[in-house]
mmCIF file of C-alpha atoms and ligand atoms in Angstrom:
data_model
loop_
_atom_site.group_PDB
_atom_site.id
_atom_site.type_symbol
_atom_site.label_atom_id
_atom_site.label_comp_id
_atom_site.label_asym_id
_atom_site.label_seq_id
_atom_site.Cartn_x
_atom_site.Cartn_y
_atom_site.Cartn_z
ATOM 1 C CA MET A 1 -7.859 13.974 -19.337
ATOM 2 C CA SER A 2 -6.091 17.261 -20.056
ATOM 3 C CA ASP A 3 -2.334 17.504 -20.474
ATOM 4 C CA LEU A 4 -1.665 17.862 -16.736
ATOM 5 C CA LEU A 5 1.353 15.532 -16.985
ATOM 6 C CA LYS A 6 2.743 16.734 -20.305
ATOM 7 C CA GLY A 7 6.544 16.680 -20.187
ATOM 8 C CA LYS A 8 6.599 14.437 -17.104
ATOM 9 C CA ARG A 9 7.915 10.874 -16.973
ATOM 10 C CA GLY A 10 7.755 8.177 -14.402
ATOM 11 C CA LEU A 11 7.926 4.549 -13.372
ATOM 12 C CA ILE A 12 4.861 2.367 -12.787
ATOM 13 C CA MET A 13 5.424 -0.638 -10.497
ATOM 14 C CA GLY A 14 2.692 -3.243 -10.009
ATOM 15 C CA VAL A 15 0.878 -3.909 -13.274
ATOM 16 C CA ALA A 16 -0.106 -7.597 -13.363
ATOM 17 C CA ASN A 17 -2.971 -7.348 -15.862
ATOM 18 C CA GLU A 18 -5.663 -5.023 -17.193
ATOM 19 C CA ARG A 19 -7.488 -5.084 -13.868
ATOM 20 C CA SER A 20 -4.492 -3.867 -11.871
ATOM 21 C CA ILE A 21 -4.869 -0.509 -10.165
ATOM 22 C CA ALA A 22 -1.399 0.322 -11.517
ATOM 23 C CA TRP A 23 -2.770 -0.194 -15.042
ATOM 24 C CA GLY A 24 -5.675 2.190 -14.384
ATOM 25 C CA ILE A 25 -3.171 4.762 -13.138
ATOM 26 C CA ALA A 26 -0.830 4.191 -16.086
ATOM 27 C CA LYS A 27 -3.651 4.701 -18.592
ATOM 28 C CA ALA A 28 -4.802 7.929 -16.946
ATOM 29 C CA MET A 29 -1.240 9.231 -16.707
ATOM 30 C CA HIS A 30 -0.593 8.412 -20.357
ATOM 31 C CA GLU A 31 -3.813 10.208 -21.368
ATOM 32 C CA ALA A 32 -2.614 13.194 -19.350
ATOM 33 C CA GLY A 33 0.573 13.296 -21.435
ATOM 34 C CA ALA A 34 3.109 11.414 -19.276
ATOM 35 C CA GLU A 35 5.865 9.146 -20.603
ATOM 36 C CA LEU A 36 5.969 5.838 -18.744
ATOM 37 C CA ALA A 37 8.320 3.020 -17.809
ATOM 38 C CA PHE A 38 7.146 -0.210 -16.160
ATOM 39 C CA THR A 39 8.373 -2.929 -13.847
ATOM 40 C CA TYR A 40 6.799 -6.368 -13.677
ATOM 41 C CA GLN A 41 7.287 -9.337 -11.368
ATOM 42 C CA GLY A 42 8.749 -12.349 -13.211
ATOM 43 C CA GLU A 43 8.468 -13.669 -16.752
ATOM 44 C CA ALA A 44 4.831 -14.799 -16.577
ATOM 45 C CA PHE A 45 3.623 -11.294 -15.699
ATOM 46 C CA GLY A 46 6.163 -9.825 -18.130
ATOM 47 C CA LYS A 47 4.404 -11.512 -21.052
ATOM 48 C CA ARG A 48 1.130 -9.850 -20.049
ATOM 49 C CA VAL A 49 2.591 -6.456 -19.231
ATOM 50 C CA ALA A 50 4.666 -6.023 -22.431
ATOM 51 C CA PRO A 51 1.672 -5.592 -24.799
ATOM 52 C CA LEU A 52 -0.038 -3.311 -22.252
ATOM 53 C CA ALA A 53 3.028 -1.080 -22.001
ATOM 54 C CA GLU A 54 3.236 -1.021 -25.791
ATOM 55 C CA ARG A 55 -0.345 0.270 -25.940
ATOM 56 C CA LEU A 56 0.842 3.271 -23.947
ATOM 57 C CA GLY A 57 3.872 3.810 -26.192
ATOM 58 C CA SER A 58 6.388 2.413 -23.684
ATOM 59 C CA ASP A 59 9.257 0.066 -24.486
ATOM 60 C CA PHE A 60 10.872 0.275 -21.036
ATOM 61 C CA LEU A 61 10.037 -2.822 -19.031
ATOM 62 C CA VAL A 62 12.171 -4.360 -16.348
ATOM 63 C CA ASP A 63 11.739 -7.417 -14.159
ATOM 64 C CA VAL A 64 11.760 -6.454 -10.461
ATOM 65 C CA ASP A 65 11.125 -8.548 -7.387
ATOM 66 C CA VAL A 66 11.054 -6.005 -4.543
ATOM 67 C CA THR A 67 12.481 -8.547 -2.089
ATOM 68 C CA ASP A 68 15.627 -8.724 -4.241
ATOM 69 C CA ASP A 69 17.903 -5.681 -3.853
ATOM 70 C CA ALA A 70 19.939 -6.639 -6.928
ATOM 71 C CA SER A 71 16.859 -6.505 -9.154
ATOM 72 C CA LEU A 72 15.915 -3.094 -7.718
ATOM 73 C CA ASP A 73 19.476 -1.813 -8.266
ATOM 74 C CA ALA A 74 19.492 -3.073 -11.855
ATOM 75 C CA ALA A 75 16.099 -1.508 -12.590
ATOM 76 C CA PHE A 76 17.075 1.927 -11.300
ATOM 77 C CA GLU A 77 20.415 1.742 -13.079
ATOM 78 C CA GLN A 78 18.595 1.068 -16.368
ATOM 79 C CA LEU A 79 16.051 3.763 -15.616
ATOM 80 C CA GLY A 80 18.786 6.304 -14.862
ATOM 81 C CA ALA A 81 20.543 5.384 -18.120
ATOM 82 C CA LYS A 82 17.327 5.965 -20.090
ATOM 83 C CA TRP A 83 16.189 9.102 -18.289
ATOM 84 C CA PRO A 84 18.544 11.309 -16.245
ATOM 85 C CA THR A 85 15.593 12.468 -14.148
ATOM 86 C CA ILE A 86 12.080 11.250 -13.352
ATOM 87 C CA ASP A 87 8.975 13.036 -12.072
ATOM 88 C CA PHE A 88 7.012 10.252 -10.384
ATOM 89 C CA ILE A 89 6.956 6.668 -9.163
ATOM 90 C CA VAL A 90 3.810 4.618 -8.623
ATOM 91 C CA HIS A 91 4.252 1.803 -6.082
ATOM 92 C CA ALA A 92 1.195 -0.484 -6.368
ATOM 93 C CA ILE A 93 2.616 -3.613 -4.767
ATOM 94 C CA ALA A 94 1.362 -5.819 -1.952
ATOM 95 C CA TYR A 95 1.454 -9.479 -1.013
ATOM 96 C CA SER A 96 0.378 -11.864 1.748
ATOM 97 C CA ASP A 97 0.006 -15.608 1.696
ATOM 98 C CA LYS A 98 -3.637 -16.108 0.692
ATOM 99 C CA ASN A 99 -4.057 -18.690 3.464
ATOM 100 C CA GLU A 100 -3.664 -15.899 6.022
ATOM 101 C CA LEU A 101 -6.194 -13.585 4.348
ATOM 102 C CA THR A 102 -8.957 -15.678 5.833
ATOM 103 C CA GLY A 103 -9.627 -16.947 9.351
ATOM 104 C CA ARG A 104 -8.305 -15.154 12.415
ATOM 105 C CA PHE A 105 -5.642 -12.438 12.595
ATOM 106 C CA LEU A 106 -4.628 -14.170 15.810
ATOM 107 C CA ASP A 107 -3.184 -17.013 13.738
ATOM 108 C CA THR A 108 -0.806 -14.843 11.679
ATOM 109 C CA SER A 109 2.520 -16.666 11.263
ATOM 110 C CA ARG A 110 5.886 -15.009 11.824
ATOM 111 C CA ASP A 111 7.063 -15.902 8.310
ATOM 112 C CA ASN A 112 4.036 -14.427 6.580
ATOM 113 C CA PHE A 113 4.088 -11.365 8.824
ATOM 114 C CA LYS A 114 7.702 -10.646 7.840
ATOM 115 C CA ASN A 115 7.159 -11.348 4.153
ATOM 116 C CA SER A 116 3.934 -9.317 3.931
ATOM 117 C CA LEU A 117 5.484 -6.310 5.652
ATOM 118 C CA ASP A 118 8.638 -6.625 3.554
ATOM 119 C CA ILE A 119 6.807 -6.672 0.203
ATOM 120 C CA SER A 120 3.882 -4.413 1.068
ATOM 121 C CA CYS A 121 5.630 -1.750 3.147
ATOM 122 C CA TYR A 122 9.424 -1.950 3.315
ATOM 123 C CA SER A 123 9.660 -2.024 -0.486
ATOM 124 C CA LEU A 124 8.325 1.550 -0.628
ATOM 125 C CA ILE A 125 11.360 2.710 1.361
ATOM 126 C CA GLU A 126 13.797 0.888 -0.955
ATOM 127 C CA VAL A 127 12.043 2.355 -3.993
ATOM 128 C CA ALA A 128 11.897 5.908 -2.606
ATOM 129 C CA ARG A 129 15.614 5.824 -1.680
ATOM 130 C CA ARG A 130 16.545 4.836 -5.226
ATOM 131 C CA ALA A 131 14.148 7.328 -6.826
ATOM 132 C CA HIS A 132 15.402 10.195 -4.649
ATOM 133 C CA PRO A 133 18.492 11.210 -6.683
ATOM 134 C CA LEU A 134 16.559 11.002 -9.974
ATOM 135 C CA MET A 135 13.886 13.328 -8.574
ATOM 136 C CA LYS A 136 16.203 15.640 -6.636
ATOM 137 C CA GLU A 137 18.125 16.322 -9.849
ATOM 138 C CA ASN A 138 14.781 17.438 -11.278
ATOM 139 C CA GLY A 139 14.003 19.822 -8.412
ATOM 140 C CA GLY A 140 11.249 17.539 -7.109
ATOM 141 C CA GLY A 141 8.887 14.692 -7.834
ATOM 142 C CA THR A 142 6.067 12.532 -6.531
ATOM 143 C CA VAL A 143 6.013 9.099 -4.924
ATOM 144 C CA LEU A 144 2.593 7.433 -4.867
ATOM 145 C CA THR A 145 1.580 4.250 -3.104
ATOM 146 C CA LEU A 146 -1.714 2.386 -2.623
ATOM 147 C CA THR A 147 -3.328 1.644 0.705
ATOM 148 C CA TYR A 148 -6.672 0.517 2.118
ATOM 149 C CA GLN A 149 -8.749 1.559 5.131
ATOM 150 C CA GLY A 150 -8.144 -1.876 6.710
ATOM 151 C CA SER A 151 -5.060 -0.020 8.039
ATOM 152 C CA ASN A 152 -7.053 1.691 10.773
ATOM 153 C CA ARG A 153 -10.438 -0.082 10.836
ATOM 154 C CA VAL A 154 -10.940 -3.817 11.164
ATOM 155 C CA THR A 155 -12.133 -5.277 7.857
ATOM 156 C CA PRO A 156 -13.089 -8.952 7.601
ATOM 157 C CA PHE A 157 -10.118 -11.180 6.726
ATOM 158 C CA TYR A 158 -7.781 -8.291 5.817
ATOM 159 C CA ASN A 159 -5.683 -9.475 8.787
ATOM 160 C CA VAL A 160 -1.917 -9.039 8.373
ATOM 161 C CA MET A 161 -2.460 -6.786 5.372
ATOM 162 C CA GLY A 162 -4.155 -4.286 7.705
ATOM 163 C CA VAL A 163 -0.964 -4.119 9.765
ATOM 164 C CA ALA A 164 1.125 -3.821 6.591
ATOM 165 C CA LYS A 165 -1.045 -0.932 5.352
ATOM 166 C CA ALA A 166 -0.831 0.829 8.742
ATOM 167 C CA ALA A 167 2.961 0.583 8.473
ATOM 168 C CA LEU A 168 2.841 1.737 4.840
ATOM 169 C CA GLU A 169 0.797 4.809 5.783
ATOM 170 C CA ALA A 170 3.263 5.665 8.574
ATOM 171 C CA ALA A 171 6.141 5.150 6.114
ATOM 172 C CA THR A 172 4.382 7.549 3.720
ATOM 173 C CA ARG A 173 4.437 10.262 6.393
ATOM 174 C CA TYR A 174 8.081 9.682 7.398
ATOM 175 C CA LEU A 175 9.242 9.604 3.773
ATOM 176 C CA ALA A 176 7.271 12.792 3.068
ATOM 177 C CA ASN A 177 9.167 14.491 5.881
ATOM 178 C CA ASP A 178 12.595 13.267 4.728
ATOM 179 C CA LEU A 179 12.070 14.083 1.052
ATOM 180 C CA GLY A 180 10.052 17.314 1.335
ATOM 181 C CA PRO A 181 13.150 19.555 1.500
ATOM 182 C CA ASP A 182 14.098 18.270 -1.982
ATOM 183 C CA GLY A 183 10.630 19.050 -3.358
ATOM 184 C CA ILE A 184 9.580 15.399 -3.375
ATOM 185 C CA ARG A 185 6.019 14.627 -2.254
ATOM 186 C CA VAL A 186 4.921 11.234 -0.924
ATOM 187 C CA ASN A 187 1.238 10.308 -0.799
ATOM 188 C CA ALA A 188 -0.951 7.211 -0.594
ATOM 189 C CA ILE A 189 -4.228 6.682 -2.444
ATOM 190 C CA SER A 190 -6.785 4.632 -0.513
ATOM 191 C CA PRO A 191 -9.472 3.165 -2.782
ATOM 192 C CA GLY A 192 -12.299 0.998 -1.605
ATOM 193 C CA PRO A 193 -12.321 -2.679 -2.650
ATOM 194 C CA MET A 194 -11.563 -3.338 -6.320
ATOM 195 C CA LYS A 195 -11.752 -6.510 -8.393
ATOM 196 C CA THR A 196 -8.077 -7.289 -8.961
ATOM 197 C CA LEU A 197 -5.828 -10.318 -8.448
ATOM 198 C CA ALA A 198 -4.679 -9.035 -5.058
ATOM 199 C CA GLY A 199 -8.230 -8.032 -4.100
ATOM 200 C CA ALA A 200 -9.587 -11.485 -4.939
ATOM 201 C CA ALA A 201 -7.066 -13.113 -2.569
ATOM 202 C CA ILE A 202 -8.841 -11.667 0.468
ATOM 203 C CA GLY A 203 -11.402 -13.975 2.068
ATOM 204 C CA GLY A 204 -15.022 -13.000 1.336
ATOM 205 C CA ALA A 205 -13.912 -10.468 -1.309
ATOM 206 C CA ARG A 206 -17.201 -10.634 -3.180
ATOM 207 C CA LYS A 207 -19.231 -9.906 -0.064
ATOM 208 C CA THR A 208 -16.950 -7.014 0.900
ATOM 209 C CA PHE A 209 -17.359 -5.598 -2.593
ATOM 210 C CA ARG A 210 -21.164 -5.853 -2.405
ATOM 211 C CA GLN A 211 -21.218 -4.417 1.121
ATOM 212 C CA THR A 212 -19.261 -1.279 0.196
ATOM 213 C CA GLU A 213 -21.253 -0.808 -3.015
ATOM 214 C CA ALA A 214 -24.530 -0.938 -1.086
ATOM 215 C CA ASN A 215 -23.423 1.409 1.688
ATOM 216 C CA ALA A 216 -20.887 3.970 0.403
ATOM 217 C CA PRO A 217 -22.394 7.457 0.070
ATOM 218 C CA MET A 218 -21.731 7.242 -3.700
ATOM 219 C CA ARG A 219 -23.382 3.745 -3.771
ATOM 220 C CA SER A 220 -20.664 2.204 -5.932
ATOM 221 C CA ASN A 221 -17.106 0.946 -5.748
ATOM 222 C CA ALA A 222 -14.097 2.815 -7.075
ATOM 223 C CA THR A 223 -13.226 2.416 -10.750
ATOM 224 C CA LEU A 224 -9.757 2.282 -12.301
ATOM 225 C CA GLU A 225 -10.585 5.653 -13.899
ATOM 226 C CA ALA A 226 -11.413 7.236 -10.532
ATOM 227 C CA VAL A 227 -8.136 6.073 -8.994
ATOM 228 C CA GLY A 228 -6.255 7.035 -12.169
ATOM 229 C CA GLY A 229 -7.657 10.573 -12.092
ATOM 230 C CA THR A 230 -6.601 11.037 -8.471
ATOM 231 C CA ALA A 231 -3.106 9.779 -9.282
ATOM 232 C CA VAL A 232 -2.831 12.259 -12.170
ATOM 233 C CA TYR A 233 -3.798 15.141 -9.897
ATOM 234 C CA LEU A 234 -1.339 14.092 -7.190
ATOM 235 C CA ALA A 235 1.545 13.673 -9.654
ATOM 236 C CA SER A 236 0.767 16.952 -11.413
ATOM 237 C CA ASP A 237 1.728 20.489 -10.458
ATOM 238 C CA ALA A 238 -1.927 20.936 -9.386
ATOM 239 C CA GLY A 239 -1.119 18.749 -6.358
ATOM 240 C CA CYS A 240 2.128 20.583 -5.603
ATOM 241 C CA PHE A 241 1.554 21.261 -1.872
ATOM 242 C CA THR A 242 0.044 17.953 -0.769
ATOM 243 C CA THR A 243 2.367 15.475 0.901
ATOM 244 C CA GLY A 244 2.289 12.804 3.614
ATOM 245 C CA GLU A 245 -1.424 12.417 2.893
ATOM 246 C CA ILE A 246 -3.770 9.438 2.612
ATOM 247 C CA ILE A 247 -6.247 10.366 -0.148
ATOM 248 C CA ARG A 248 -9.411 8.289 -0.084
ATOM 249 C CA VAL A 249 -11.092 7.267 -3.322
ATOM 250 C CA ASP A 250 -13.795 5.188 -1.683
ATOM 251 C CA GLY A 251 -17.026 6.999 -2.552
ATOM 252 C CA GLY A 252 -17.068 8.352 1.002
ATOM 253 C CA TYR A 253 -17.297 4.935 2.695
ATOM 254 C CA HIS A 254 -14.903 6.015 5.465
ATOM 255 C CA VAL A 255 -17.283 8.686 6.827
ATOM 256 C CA LEU A 256 -19.990 6.172 7.772
ATOM 257 C CA GLY A 257 -20.809 5.516 11.406
ATOM 258 C CA MET A 258 -23.152 2.655 10.515
ATOM 259 C CA PRO A 259 -24.446 0.891 7.392
ATOM 260 C CA GLN A 260 -27.354 2.499 5.497
ATOM 261 C CA THR A 261 -30.690 1.656 7.110
ATOM 262 C CA GLU A 262 -32.384 1.511 3.692
ATOM 263 C CA ASN A 263 -30.968 -2.010 3.326
ATOM 264 C CA LEU A 264 -32.601 -3.402 6.459
HETATM 265 N N1 NAD B 301 -7.850 -4.396 -4.974
HETATM 266 C C1 NAD B 301 -8.241 -3.700 -3.913
HETATM 267 O O1 NAD B 301 -9.368 -3.863 -3.421
HETATM 268 C C2 NAD B 301 -7.316 -2.674 -3.309
HETATM 269 C C3 NAD B 301 -7.859 -1.681 -2.482
HETATM 270 C C4 NAD B 301 -6.986 -0.748 -1.904
HETATM 271 C C5 NAD B 301 -5.623 -0.842 -2.143
HETATM 272 N N2 NAD B 301 -5.132 -1.825 -2.953
HETATM 273 C C6 NAD B 301 -3.674 -1.884 -3.166
HETATM 274 O O2 NAD B 301 -3.382 -1.581 -4.516
HETATM 275 C C7 NAD B 301 -2.097 -2.127 -4.822
HETATM 276 C C8 NAD B 301 -2.174 -2.846 -6.157
HETATM 277 O O3 NAD B 301 -2.953 -4.031 -6.027
HETATM 278 P P1 NAD B 301 -4.091 -4.441 -7.059
HETATM 279 O O4 NAD B 301 -5.346 -4.549 -6.285
HETATM 280 O O5 NAD B 301 -4.006 -3.615 -8.264
HETATM 281 O O6 NAD B 301 -3.712 -5.954 -7.393
HETATM 282 P P2 NAD B 301 -2.714 -6.611 -8.493
HETATM 283 O O7 NAD B 301 -2.659 -8.057 -8.114
HETATM 284 O O8 NAD B 301 -3.147 -6.266 -9.850
HETATM 285 O O9 NAD B 301 -1.334 -5.894 -8.206
HETATM 286 C C9 NAD B 301 -0.458 -6.296 -7.162
HETATM 287 C C10 NAD B 301 0.941 -6.215 -7.744
HETATM 288 O O10 NAD B 301 1.920 -6.473 -6.727
HETATM 289 C C11 NAD B 301 2.992 -7.124 -7.404
HETATM 290 N N3 NAD B 301 3.884 -7.795 -6.457
HETATM 291 C C12 NAD B 301 3.564 -8.641 -5.441
HETATM 292 N N4 NAD B 301 4.695 -9.108 -4.862
HETATM 293 C C13 NAD B 301 5.747 -8.520 -5.514
HETATM 294 C C14 NAD B 301 7.145 -8.603 -5.394
HETATM 295 N N5 NAD B 301 7.761 -9.397 -4.474
HETATM 296 N N6 NAD B 301 7.929 -7.867 -6.247
HETATM 297 C C15 NAD B 301 7.365 -7.072 -7.179
HETATM 298 N N7 NAD B 301 6.017 -6.957 -7.354
HETATM 299 C C16 NAD B 301 5.232 -7.680 -6.527
HETATM 300 C C17 NAD B 301 2.290 -8.109 -8.323
HETATM 301 O O11 NAD B 301 3.163 -8.571 -9.343
HETATM 302 C C18 NAD B 301 1.156 -7.251 -8.865
HETATM 303 O O12 NAD B 301 1.549 -6.584 -10.043
HETATM 304 C C19 NAD B 301 -1.709 -2.997 -3.640
HETATM 305 O O13 NAD B 301 -0.867 -2.252 -2.778
HETATM 306 C C20 NAD B 301 -3.039 -3.247 -2.964
HETATM 307 O O14 NAD B 301 -2.913 -3.557 -1.590
HETATM 308 C C21 NAD B 301 -5.956 -2.732 -3.544
#
């Protein structure tokens, strides 16, 4: 990767392990010259994330549960003390009770609906509001989140997460409109299925993975490098007039009207 992000610094939220999409993005951003800070969710993940952050030359790690405003406040206070301004934030966070990522959408519970939407969508708003002054001071910045096409097409067992991603994509557009006057862009990257902790929680994940691999125009699933490269472009000055957008990194799967007939 060139030095597209040289001189830029930002916060990566959502690394759980080396398979995390946030980790793929962090690696690509580091290779492109960015300085990085990380959040992790709880001590168990913290132990895994610390050596990963160190590999990318970062010693800024803070424990954040996005349902806890105090932990978000503390993280942004620490971030602001370390860096007076930031250039980007990567929000790669989602959650639903695994028991509701199988079976019928019809059986979605109120509690899991609220919790899934809170963690997977509302958190982006809380994060963007706190990042705003640190980016405004800089004359602009980029907020990136991660979505999936289950937001607007029914995908087996994606259930409540499809509704959460539809809300997240709408939030991306509304935030882009609010923050655009301050030079802040807000975009979502939409990869196809990837083998991560969150991905594995969805019922039939292996079959979904095989199905997209066999049918996508590119005949493969997205890699961490492919998503990382797209994130670098969006956070760089090369992406300076793109906002409110859902950028697919799915090998073209979304253009299909029917599965490939070669597999029949
Ligand atoms: N894996 C896929 O197939 C796929 C496809 C498209 C989009 N995405 C999206 O990419 C993003 C990253 O997921 P991933 O697939 O890399 O899985 P992952 O399990 O590696 O990452 C999910 C992250 O969310 C964090 N998280 C969950 N609840 C949290 C909370 N309350 N507070 C703070 N952090 C919390 C976890 O700690 C974890 O780091 C998610 O938004 C996911 O929906 C994933």
